C-alpha atoms as one frame of an Amber mdcrd trajectory, in Angstrom:
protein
 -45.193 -48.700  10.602 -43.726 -47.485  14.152 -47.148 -48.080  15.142 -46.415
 -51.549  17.526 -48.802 -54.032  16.137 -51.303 -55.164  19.308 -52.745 -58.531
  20.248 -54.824 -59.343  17.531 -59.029 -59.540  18.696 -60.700 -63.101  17.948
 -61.316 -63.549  14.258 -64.518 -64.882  15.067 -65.819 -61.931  16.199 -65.297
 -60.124  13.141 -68.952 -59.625  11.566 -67.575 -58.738   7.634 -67.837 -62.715
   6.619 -66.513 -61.455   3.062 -63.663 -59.246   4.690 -62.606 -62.556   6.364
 -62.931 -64.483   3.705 -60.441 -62.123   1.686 -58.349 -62.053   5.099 -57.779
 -66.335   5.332 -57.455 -66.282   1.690 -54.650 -63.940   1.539 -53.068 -65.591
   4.555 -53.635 -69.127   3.034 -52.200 -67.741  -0.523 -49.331 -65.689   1.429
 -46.662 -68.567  -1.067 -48.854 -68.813  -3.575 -49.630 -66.358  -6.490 -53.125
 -66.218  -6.637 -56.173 -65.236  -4.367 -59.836 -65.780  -4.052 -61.561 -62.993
  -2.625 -64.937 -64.809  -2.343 -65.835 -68.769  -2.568 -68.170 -67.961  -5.044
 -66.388 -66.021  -7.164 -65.622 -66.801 -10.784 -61.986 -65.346 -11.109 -59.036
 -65.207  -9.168 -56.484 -62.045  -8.228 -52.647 -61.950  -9.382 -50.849 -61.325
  -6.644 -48.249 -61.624  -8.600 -47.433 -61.618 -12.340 -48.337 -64.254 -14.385
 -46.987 -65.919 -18.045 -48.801 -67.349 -20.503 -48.342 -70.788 -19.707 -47.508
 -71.115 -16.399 -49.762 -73.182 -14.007 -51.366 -72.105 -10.642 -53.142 -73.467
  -8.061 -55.922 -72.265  -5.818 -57.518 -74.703  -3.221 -56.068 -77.752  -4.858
 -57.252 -77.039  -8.136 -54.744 -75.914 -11.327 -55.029 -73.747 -13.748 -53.502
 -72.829 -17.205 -52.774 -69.398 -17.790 -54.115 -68.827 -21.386 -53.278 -65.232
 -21.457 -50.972 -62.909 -19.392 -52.133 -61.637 -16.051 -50.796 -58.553 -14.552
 -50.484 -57.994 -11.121 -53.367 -57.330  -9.351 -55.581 -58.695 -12.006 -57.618
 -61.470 -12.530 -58.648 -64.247 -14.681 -61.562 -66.805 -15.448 -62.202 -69.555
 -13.689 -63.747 -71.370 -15.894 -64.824 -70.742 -20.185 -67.683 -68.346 -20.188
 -69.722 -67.662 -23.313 -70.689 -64.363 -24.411 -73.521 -62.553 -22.054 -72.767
 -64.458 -19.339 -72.636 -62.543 -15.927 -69.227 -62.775 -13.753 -68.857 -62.973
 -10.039 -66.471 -60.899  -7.535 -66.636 -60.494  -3.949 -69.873 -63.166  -4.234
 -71.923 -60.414  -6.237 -71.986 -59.898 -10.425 -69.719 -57.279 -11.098 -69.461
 -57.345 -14.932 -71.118 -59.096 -18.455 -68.727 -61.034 -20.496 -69.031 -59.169
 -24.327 -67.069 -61.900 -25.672 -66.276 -65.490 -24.872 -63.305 -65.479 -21.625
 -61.262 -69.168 -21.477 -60.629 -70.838 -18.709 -57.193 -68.914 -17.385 -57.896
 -65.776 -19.578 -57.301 -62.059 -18.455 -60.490 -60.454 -17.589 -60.382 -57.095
 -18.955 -62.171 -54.199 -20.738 -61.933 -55.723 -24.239 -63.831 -58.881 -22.872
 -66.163 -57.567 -19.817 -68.149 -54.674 -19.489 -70.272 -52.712 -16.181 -73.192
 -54.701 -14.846 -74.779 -54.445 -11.532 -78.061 -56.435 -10.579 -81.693 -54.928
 -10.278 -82.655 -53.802  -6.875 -85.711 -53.506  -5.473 -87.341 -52.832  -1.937
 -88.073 -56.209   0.005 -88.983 -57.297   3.251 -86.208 -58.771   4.747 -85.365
 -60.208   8.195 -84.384 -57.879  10.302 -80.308 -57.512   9.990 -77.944 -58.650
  12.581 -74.152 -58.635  13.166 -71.485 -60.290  15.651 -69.309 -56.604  16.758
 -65.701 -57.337  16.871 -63.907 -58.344  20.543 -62.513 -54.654  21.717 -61.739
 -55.064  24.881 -58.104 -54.274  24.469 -60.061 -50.436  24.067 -61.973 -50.407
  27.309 -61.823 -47.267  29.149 -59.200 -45.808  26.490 -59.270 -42.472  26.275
 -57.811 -39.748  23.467 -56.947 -35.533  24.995 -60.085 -33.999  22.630 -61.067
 -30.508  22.346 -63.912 -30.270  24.294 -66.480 -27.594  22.862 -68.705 -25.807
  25.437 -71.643 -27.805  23.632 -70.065 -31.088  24.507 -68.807 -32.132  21.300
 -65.410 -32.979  20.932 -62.739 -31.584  18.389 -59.633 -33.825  17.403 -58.166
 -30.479  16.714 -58.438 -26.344  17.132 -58.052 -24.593  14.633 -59.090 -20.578
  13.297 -60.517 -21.064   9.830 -60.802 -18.101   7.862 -62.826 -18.219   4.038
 -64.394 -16.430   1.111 -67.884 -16.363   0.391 -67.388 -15.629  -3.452 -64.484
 -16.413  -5.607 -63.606 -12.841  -5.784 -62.502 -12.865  -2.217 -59.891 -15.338
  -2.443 -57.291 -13.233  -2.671 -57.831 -11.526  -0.011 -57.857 -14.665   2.084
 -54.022 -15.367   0.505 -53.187 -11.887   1.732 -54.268 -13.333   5.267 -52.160
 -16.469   4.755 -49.160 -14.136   4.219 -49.716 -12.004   7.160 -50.743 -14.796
   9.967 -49.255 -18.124   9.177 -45.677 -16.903   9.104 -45.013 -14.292  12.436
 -47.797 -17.123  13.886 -44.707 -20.182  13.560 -47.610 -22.544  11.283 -45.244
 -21.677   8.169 -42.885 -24.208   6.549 -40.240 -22.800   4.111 -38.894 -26.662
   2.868 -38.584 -25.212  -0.663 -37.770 -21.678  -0.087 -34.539 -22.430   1.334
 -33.974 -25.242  -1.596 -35.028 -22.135  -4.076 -32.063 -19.965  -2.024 -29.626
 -22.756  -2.303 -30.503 -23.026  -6.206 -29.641 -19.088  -6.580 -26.372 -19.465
  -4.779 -27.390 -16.854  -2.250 -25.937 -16.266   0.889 -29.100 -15.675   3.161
 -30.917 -18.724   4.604 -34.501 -18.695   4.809 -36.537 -17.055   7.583 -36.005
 -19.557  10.469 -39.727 -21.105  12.184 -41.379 -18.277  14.265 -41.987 -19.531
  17.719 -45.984 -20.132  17.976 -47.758 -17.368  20.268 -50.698 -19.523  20.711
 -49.897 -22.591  21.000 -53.117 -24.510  21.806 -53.491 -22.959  18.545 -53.105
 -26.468  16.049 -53.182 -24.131  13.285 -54.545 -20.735  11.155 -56.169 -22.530
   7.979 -58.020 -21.146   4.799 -60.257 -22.061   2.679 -60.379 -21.048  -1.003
 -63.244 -22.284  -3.742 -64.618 -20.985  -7.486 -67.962 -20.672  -5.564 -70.633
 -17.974  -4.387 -71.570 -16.159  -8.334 -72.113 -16.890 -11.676 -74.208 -20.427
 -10.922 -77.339 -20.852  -9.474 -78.893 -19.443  -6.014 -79.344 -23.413  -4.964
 -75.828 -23.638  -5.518 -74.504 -20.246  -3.818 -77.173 -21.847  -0.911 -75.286
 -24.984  -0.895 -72.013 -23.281  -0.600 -73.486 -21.359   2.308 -74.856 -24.407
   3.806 -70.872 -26.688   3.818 -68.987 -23.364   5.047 -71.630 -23.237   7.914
 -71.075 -26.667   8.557 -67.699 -26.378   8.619 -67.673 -23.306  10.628 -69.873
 -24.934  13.195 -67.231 -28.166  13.936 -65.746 -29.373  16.454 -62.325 -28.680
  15.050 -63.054 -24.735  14.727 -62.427 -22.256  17.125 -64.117 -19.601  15.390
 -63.835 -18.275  11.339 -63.025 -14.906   9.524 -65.092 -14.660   6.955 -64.716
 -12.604   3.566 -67.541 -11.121   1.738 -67.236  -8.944  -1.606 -70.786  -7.799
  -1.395 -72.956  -8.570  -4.411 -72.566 -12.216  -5.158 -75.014 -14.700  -4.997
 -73.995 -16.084  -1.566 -74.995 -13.230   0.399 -73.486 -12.454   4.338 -77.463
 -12.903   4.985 -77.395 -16.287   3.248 -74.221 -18.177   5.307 -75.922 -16.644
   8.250 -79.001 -18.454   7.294 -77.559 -21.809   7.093 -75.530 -21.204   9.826
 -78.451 -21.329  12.227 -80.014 -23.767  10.376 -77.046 -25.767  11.307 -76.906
 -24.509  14.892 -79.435 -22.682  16.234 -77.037 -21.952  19.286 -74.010 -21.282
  17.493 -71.801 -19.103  19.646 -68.120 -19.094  18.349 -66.278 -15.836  17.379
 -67.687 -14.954  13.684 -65.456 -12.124  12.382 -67.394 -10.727   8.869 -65.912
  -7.922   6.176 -67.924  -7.185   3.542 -65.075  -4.911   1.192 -67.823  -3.353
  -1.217 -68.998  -1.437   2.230 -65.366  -0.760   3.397 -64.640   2.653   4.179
 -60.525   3.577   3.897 -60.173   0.782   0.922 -58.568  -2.274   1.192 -55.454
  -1.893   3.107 -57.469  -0.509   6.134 -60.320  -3.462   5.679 -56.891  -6.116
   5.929 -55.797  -4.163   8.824 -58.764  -4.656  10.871 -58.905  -8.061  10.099
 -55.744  -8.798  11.267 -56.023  -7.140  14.755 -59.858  -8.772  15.092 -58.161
 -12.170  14.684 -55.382 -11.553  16.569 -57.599 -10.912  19.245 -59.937 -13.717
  18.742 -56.735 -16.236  18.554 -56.055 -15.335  21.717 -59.335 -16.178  22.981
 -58.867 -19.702  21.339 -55.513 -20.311  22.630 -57.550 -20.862  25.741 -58.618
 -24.312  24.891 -57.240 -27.472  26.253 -56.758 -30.828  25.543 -59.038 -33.245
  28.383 -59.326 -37.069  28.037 -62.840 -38.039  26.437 -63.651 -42.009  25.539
 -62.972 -43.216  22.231 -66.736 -42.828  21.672 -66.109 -39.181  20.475 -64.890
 -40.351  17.260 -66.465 -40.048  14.360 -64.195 -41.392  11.450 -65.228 -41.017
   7.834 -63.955 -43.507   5.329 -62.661 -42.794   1.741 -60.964 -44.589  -1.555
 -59.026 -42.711  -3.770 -56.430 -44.081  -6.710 -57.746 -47.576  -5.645 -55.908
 -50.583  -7.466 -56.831 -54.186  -7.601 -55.770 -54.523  -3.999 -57.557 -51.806
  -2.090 -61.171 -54.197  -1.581 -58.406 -57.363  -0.366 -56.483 -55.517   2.376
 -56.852 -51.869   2.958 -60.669 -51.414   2.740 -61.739 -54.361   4.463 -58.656
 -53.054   7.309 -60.868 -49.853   7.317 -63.942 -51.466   7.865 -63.060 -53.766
  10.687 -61.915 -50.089  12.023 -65.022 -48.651  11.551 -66.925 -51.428  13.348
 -64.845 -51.188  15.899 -65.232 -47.380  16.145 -69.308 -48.153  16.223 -68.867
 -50.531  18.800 -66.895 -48.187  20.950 -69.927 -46.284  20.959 -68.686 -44.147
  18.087 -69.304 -43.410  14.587 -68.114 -43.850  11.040 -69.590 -42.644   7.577
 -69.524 -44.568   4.286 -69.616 -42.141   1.075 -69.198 -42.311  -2.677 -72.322
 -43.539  -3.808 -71.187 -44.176  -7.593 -68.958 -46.482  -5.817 -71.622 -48.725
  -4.050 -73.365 -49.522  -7.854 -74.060 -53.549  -7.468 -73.463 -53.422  -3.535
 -77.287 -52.036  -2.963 -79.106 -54.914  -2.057 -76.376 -55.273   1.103 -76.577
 -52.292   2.324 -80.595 -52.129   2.304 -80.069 -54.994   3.903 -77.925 -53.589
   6.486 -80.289 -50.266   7.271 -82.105 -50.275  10.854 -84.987 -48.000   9.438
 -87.234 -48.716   6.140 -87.245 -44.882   5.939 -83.374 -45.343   5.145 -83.710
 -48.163   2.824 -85.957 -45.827   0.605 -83.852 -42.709   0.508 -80.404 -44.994
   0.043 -82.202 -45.910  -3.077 -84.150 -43.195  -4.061 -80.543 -41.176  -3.706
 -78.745 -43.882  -6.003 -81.471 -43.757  -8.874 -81.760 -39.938  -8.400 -77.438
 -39.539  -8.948 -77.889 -42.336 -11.678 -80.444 -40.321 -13.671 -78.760 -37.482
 -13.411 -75.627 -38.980 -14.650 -77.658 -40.407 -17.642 -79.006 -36.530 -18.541
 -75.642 -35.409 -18.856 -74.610 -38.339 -20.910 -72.589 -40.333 -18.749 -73.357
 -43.266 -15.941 -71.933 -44.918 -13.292 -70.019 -47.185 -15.643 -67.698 -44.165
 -16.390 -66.335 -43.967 -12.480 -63.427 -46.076 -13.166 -60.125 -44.240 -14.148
 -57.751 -44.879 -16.459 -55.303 -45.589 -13.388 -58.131 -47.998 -11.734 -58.260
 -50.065 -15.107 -54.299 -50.324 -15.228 -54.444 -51.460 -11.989 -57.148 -54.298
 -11.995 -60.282 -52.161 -11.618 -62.119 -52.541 -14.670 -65.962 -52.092 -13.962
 -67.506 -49.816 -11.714 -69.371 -53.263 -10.008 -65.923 -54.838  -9.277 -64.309
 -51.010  -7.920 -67.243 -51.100  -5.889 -67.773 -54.451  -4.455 -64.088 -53.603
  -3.117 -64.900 -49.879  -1.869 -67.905 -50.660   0.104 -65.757 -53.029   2.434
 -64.224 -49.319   3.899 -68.019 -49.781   6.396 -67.437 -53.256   7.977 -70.321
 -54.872   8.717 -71.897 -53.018  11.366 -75.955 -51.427  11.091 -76.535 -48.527
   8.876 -78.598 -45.940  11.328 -78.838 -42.758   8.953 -78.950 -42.011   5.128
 -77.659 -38.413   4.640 -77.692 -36.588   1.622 -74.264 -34.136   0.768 -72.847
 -31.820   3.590 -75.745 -33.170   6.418 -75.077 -33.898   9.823 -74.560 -37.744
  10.442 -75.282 -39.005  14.158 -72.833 -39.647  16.459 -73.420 -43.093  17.284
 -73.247 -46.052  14.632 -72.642 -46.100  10.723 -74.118 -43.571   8.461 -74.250
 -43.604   4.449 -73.408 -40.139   2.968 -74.478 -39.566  -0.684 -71.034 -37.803
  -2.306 -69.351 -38.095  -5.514 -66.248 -40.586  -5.704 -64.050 -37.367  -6.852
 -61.919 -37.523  -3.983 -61.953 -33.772  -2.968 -65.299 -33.299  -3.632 -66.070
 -36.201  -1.248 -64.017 -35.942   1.693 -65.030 -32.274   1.978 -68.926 -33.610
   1.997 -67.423 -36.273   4.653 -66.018 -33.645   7.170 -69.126 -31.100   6.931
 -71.161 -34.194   7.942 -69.002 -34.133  11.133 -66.314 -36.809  10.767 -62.942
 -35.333  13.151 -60.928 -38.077  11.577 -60.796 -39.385   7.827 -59.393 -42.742
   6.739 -58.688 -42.795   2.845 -57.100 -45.649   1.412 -54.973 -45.736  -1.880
 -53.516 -48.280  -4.070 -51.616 -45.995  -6.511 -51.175 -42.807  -4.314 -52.937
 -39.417  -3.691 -51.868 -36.754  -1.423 -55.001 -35.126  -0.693 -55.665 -33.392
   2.719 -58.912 -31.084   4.407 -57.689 -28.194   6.124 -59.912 -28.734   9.055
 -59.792 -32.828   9.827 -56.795 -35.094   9.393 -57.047 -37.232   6.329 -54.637
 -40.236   7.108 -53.779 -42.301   3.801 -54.210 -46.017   4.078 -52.060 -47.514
   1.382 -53.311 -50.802  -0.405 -49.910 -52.487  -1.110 -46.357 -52.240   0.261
 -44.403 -50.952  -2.378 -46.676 -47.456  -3.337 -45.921 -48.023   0.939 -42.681
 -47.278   0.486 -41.917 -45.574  -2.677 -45.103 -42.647  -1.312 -43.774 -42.536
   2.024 -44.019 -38.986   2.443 -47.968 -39.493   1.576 -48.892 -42.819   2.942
 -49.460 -42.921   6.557 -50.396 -46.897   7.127 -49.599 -49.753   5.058 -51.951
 -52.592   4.947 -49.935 -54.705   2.358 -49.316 -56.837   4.785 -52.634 -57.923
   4.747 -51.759 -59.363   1.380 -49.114 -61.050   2.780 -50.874 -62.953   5.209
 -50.944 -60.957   8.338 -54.497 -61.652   9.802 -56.786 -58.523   9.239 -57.794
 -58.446  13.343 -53.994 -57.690  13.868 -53.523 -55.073  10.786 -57.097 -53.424
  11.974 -56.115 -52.927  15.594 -52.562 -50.968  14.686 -54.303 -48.454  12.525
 -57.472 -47.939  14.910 -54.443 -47.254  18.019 -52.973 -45.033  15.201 -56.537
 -43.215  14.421 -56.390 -42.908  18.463 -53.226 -41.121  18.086 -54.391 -38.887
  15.587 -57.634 -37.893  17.374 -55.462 -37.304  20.447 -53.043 -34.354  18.537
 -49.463 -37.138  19.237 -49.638 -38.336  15.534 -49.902 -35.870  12.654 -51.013
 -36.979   9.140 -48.892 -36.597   6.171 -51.155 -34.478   4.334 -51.006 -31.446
   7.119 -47.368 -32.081   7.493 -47.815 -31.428   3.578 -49.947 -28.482   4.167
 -52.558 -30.894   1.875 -55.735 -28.458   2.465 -58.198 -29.785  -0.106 -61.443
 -28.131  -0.332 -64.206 -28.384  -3.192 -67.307 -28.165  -2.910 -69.934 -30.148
  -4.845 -71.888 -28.419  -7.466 -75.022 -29.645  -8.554 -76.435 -27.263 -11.056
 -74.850 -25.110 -13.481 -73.036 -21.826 -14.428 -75.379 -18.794 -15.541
């Protein structure tokens, strides 16, 4: 990374005992080929390939390799019979269904999902060690400051449908603003010119008349008629959100007329949201358009002309690091994303917290076996209740449909070591550190700005991070082991990659590599280049890869279905 790597923060400060546990073991295993996450655990990672045959050696001890390993893998540490539980990251994380040798692969033809039972308990009251960040004293990032105080890592005009039938009008706005505004890219239009043999290059950039503008961005969705009211509601309720952030100058807003989400309904929510919302809200409902529809695009051009002059107004001002608000996502996770990228990302997010800012933790299929922790971990009974009451409530819902939890996993996470929900996440939940859990918030809710907050989301990726910046995150961390390029058009979404070589080969995606983590760099150092890069971000001198992609993933999650 061009990122320079700072003076790393004393290890033992660093509250995540099983993030620094994987940390020493990877830098004590940096020449060997294996790696224990956890000491209790009863198999060890591949960090390399390994033949039937060969011999290994972890902590003194040897082992025979009964069976090939793949990369990224892992095997038995000892002969288990049939039903006996197996341990990763020091919780179970699967049920052998058939008896595993001492050196054996552990895979899906030998263990299957298990998580342990949780239940409510008193507990001592949790505490944590917060990591040394001194280095960010008094560092400050240039914010958008909002006249309500809250602080934007970006301005941008958004502009949206509220039914399905509107979306092409919003692509008719696309064409008309992002161009003659300078926020279009033509990469393949002049490739597509060059492929025809013709003579005339491609439009060259449009200088940007607003240039405190970061950007015109749209939003598009199969939303607002044809499912349920609670779901048109719900709609109404994440564009609100997402009209009301930081990171919005204002919206234009498309309305056919007789869907389900109603103009009355997103206003609605939108108070609900913020009862003093003032930004610019332009609304054109086309079913009550006099002059037909090239007179209703008309008018919407000139309003947000006008209005996007009114935003070009805003300027950057330094603001403490305590105005972030990170969100942290896994997506295309291998058998390396719980070793080095997620616990990178949650050494960043207690270091956010103890700035004074915030991170949230989503994907609740992705915290099945992980439970008891994170109870453990919540400041407020109320919060240890709904955590749980949320997980059983997804889980049963899951089960009425004929599915579970057990069915998270993707074909790509099994090829790549992930082979039971448990084990993907014992490894995902690493993404929030170590630090107090102050909130449990249900899809698309506001999460405080101070400490870390659990967010009930699906693990789909787009589904999630959209839930993630309607809660209020301004920057998103997403780590990857295989590779996604998925983006939000209002937040940054920078992509944390697992291992070096999806690194380099996904360079035009991956916007941090944390493989050297795996190699033996200690996590402190690894965690305290990305956080100066999430600084950069937040601060408008570092752009993602997924906006210099024009990655704008939206998708909302529907919980009901079609009529």
């Amino acid at each position: 990374m061009s990122q320079p790597i700072p003076t790393a923060p004393d290890a033992a400060n660093v509250a995540d005992i099983a993030a620094c546990a994987s940390a020493n073991a990877a830098a004590q295993a940096a020449a060997q080929k294996v790696l224990r996450i956890h000491p209790d655990d009863d198999m060890l990672v591949a960090l390399d390939d390994l033949a039937m045959g060969e011999v290994v050696t972890d902590a003194g001890e040897q082992y025979l390799i009964a069976t090939p390993v793949a990369r990224k893998h892992k095997f038995a540490r000892r002969a288990f019979a049939e039903g006996e539980v197996l341990r990763l990251y020091g919780v179970p994380v699967g049920k052998a269904v058939r008896p595993i040798r001492r050196g054996e692969a552990v895979t899906t033809e030998n263990l299957a999902h298990y998580a342990a039972e949780v239940e409510l308990q008193a507990t001592e009251p949790y505490t944590w060690t917060a990591p040394d960040v001194t280095r960010w004293d008094g560092a400050t990032f240039p914010g958008v400051v909002r006249k309500d105080g809250r602080v934007g890592t970006a301005n941008y005009w958004l502009i949206f449908p509220l039914v399905f039938c509107e979306n092409r009008n919003v692509e008719h706005l696309r064409n008309a603003l992002e161009r003659p505004l300078g926020y279009a890219r033509d990469d393949l239009a002049a490739f597509t010119l060059s492929l025809l043999n013709e003579d005339m290059a491609a439009p060259a950039p449009a200088p940007r008349p607003f240039p405190n503008v970061d950007g015109v961005r749209m939003i598009t969705h199969a939303g607002g008629c044809g499912g349920t009211r609670a779901d048109a509601r719900h709609l109404c309720k994440l564009l609100a959100a997402y009209a009301d952030h930081p990171n919005v100058a204002g919206v234009t807003v498309f309305s056919l007329g007789c869907q389900n989400a109603q103009i009355a309904m997103f206003k609605e929510e939108l108070a609900r949201q913020n009862p003093d919302f003032d930004k610019p809200c332009l609304i054109y409902e086309q079913q009550k358009w006099e002059g037909g529809e090239p007179a209703m695009m008309q008018a919407v051009v000139r309003d947000t002309l006008a209005a996007l002059a009114e935003a070009n107004r805003a300027q950057r001002t330094p603001v403490p690091l305590s105005h972030l608000k990170i969100g942290v996502k896994c997506g295309g996770s291998d058998g390396f994303s719980g070793i080095s990228a997620n616990p990178t990302m949650g050494l960043v997010s207690d270091m956010v917290v103890t700035l004074g800012g915030a991170s949230i933790l989503a994907e609740f299929p992705e915290l099945c076996g992980v439970e008891g922790d994170l109870i453990r971990r919540c400041v407020n009974d109320e919060d240890k209740r709904r955590f749980l009451g949320l997980m059983r409530d997804f889980e049963a819902k899951a089960l009425a449909v004929g599915t579970h939890f057990a069915d998270n996993p993707s074909p790509g996470n099994i090829r790549d070591g992930l082979i039971t929900d448990a084990m993907k996440s014992a490894g995902a939940s690493k993404k929030g550190g170590s630090s107090p859990i102050v909130a449990v918030r249900d899809y698309g809710e506001p999460a405080p700005d101070q400490g870390l907050s659990l967010l009930c989301t699906p693990g789909n990726d787009v589904e999630s991070v959209t839930g993630i910046v309607a809660s209020g995150a301004n920057v998103v961390l997403f780590s990857t082991g295989l590779g996604t390029p998925t983006g939000n058009p209002i937040v940054p979404v920078l992509k944390i990659a697992s291992n070096s070589r999806v690194a380099a080969r996904l360079h035009d995606l991956i916007d941090f590599d944390c493989g050297p983590v795996i190699e033996g760099r200690p996590l402190p150092e690894v965690a305290g280049s990305l956080l100066d890069m999430v600084v950069a971000t937040a601060g408008g001198q570092y752009q993602a890869k997924a906006d210099r992609l024009q990655q704008y993933d939206f998708l909302f999650w529907k919980r009901d279905i079609s009529l």
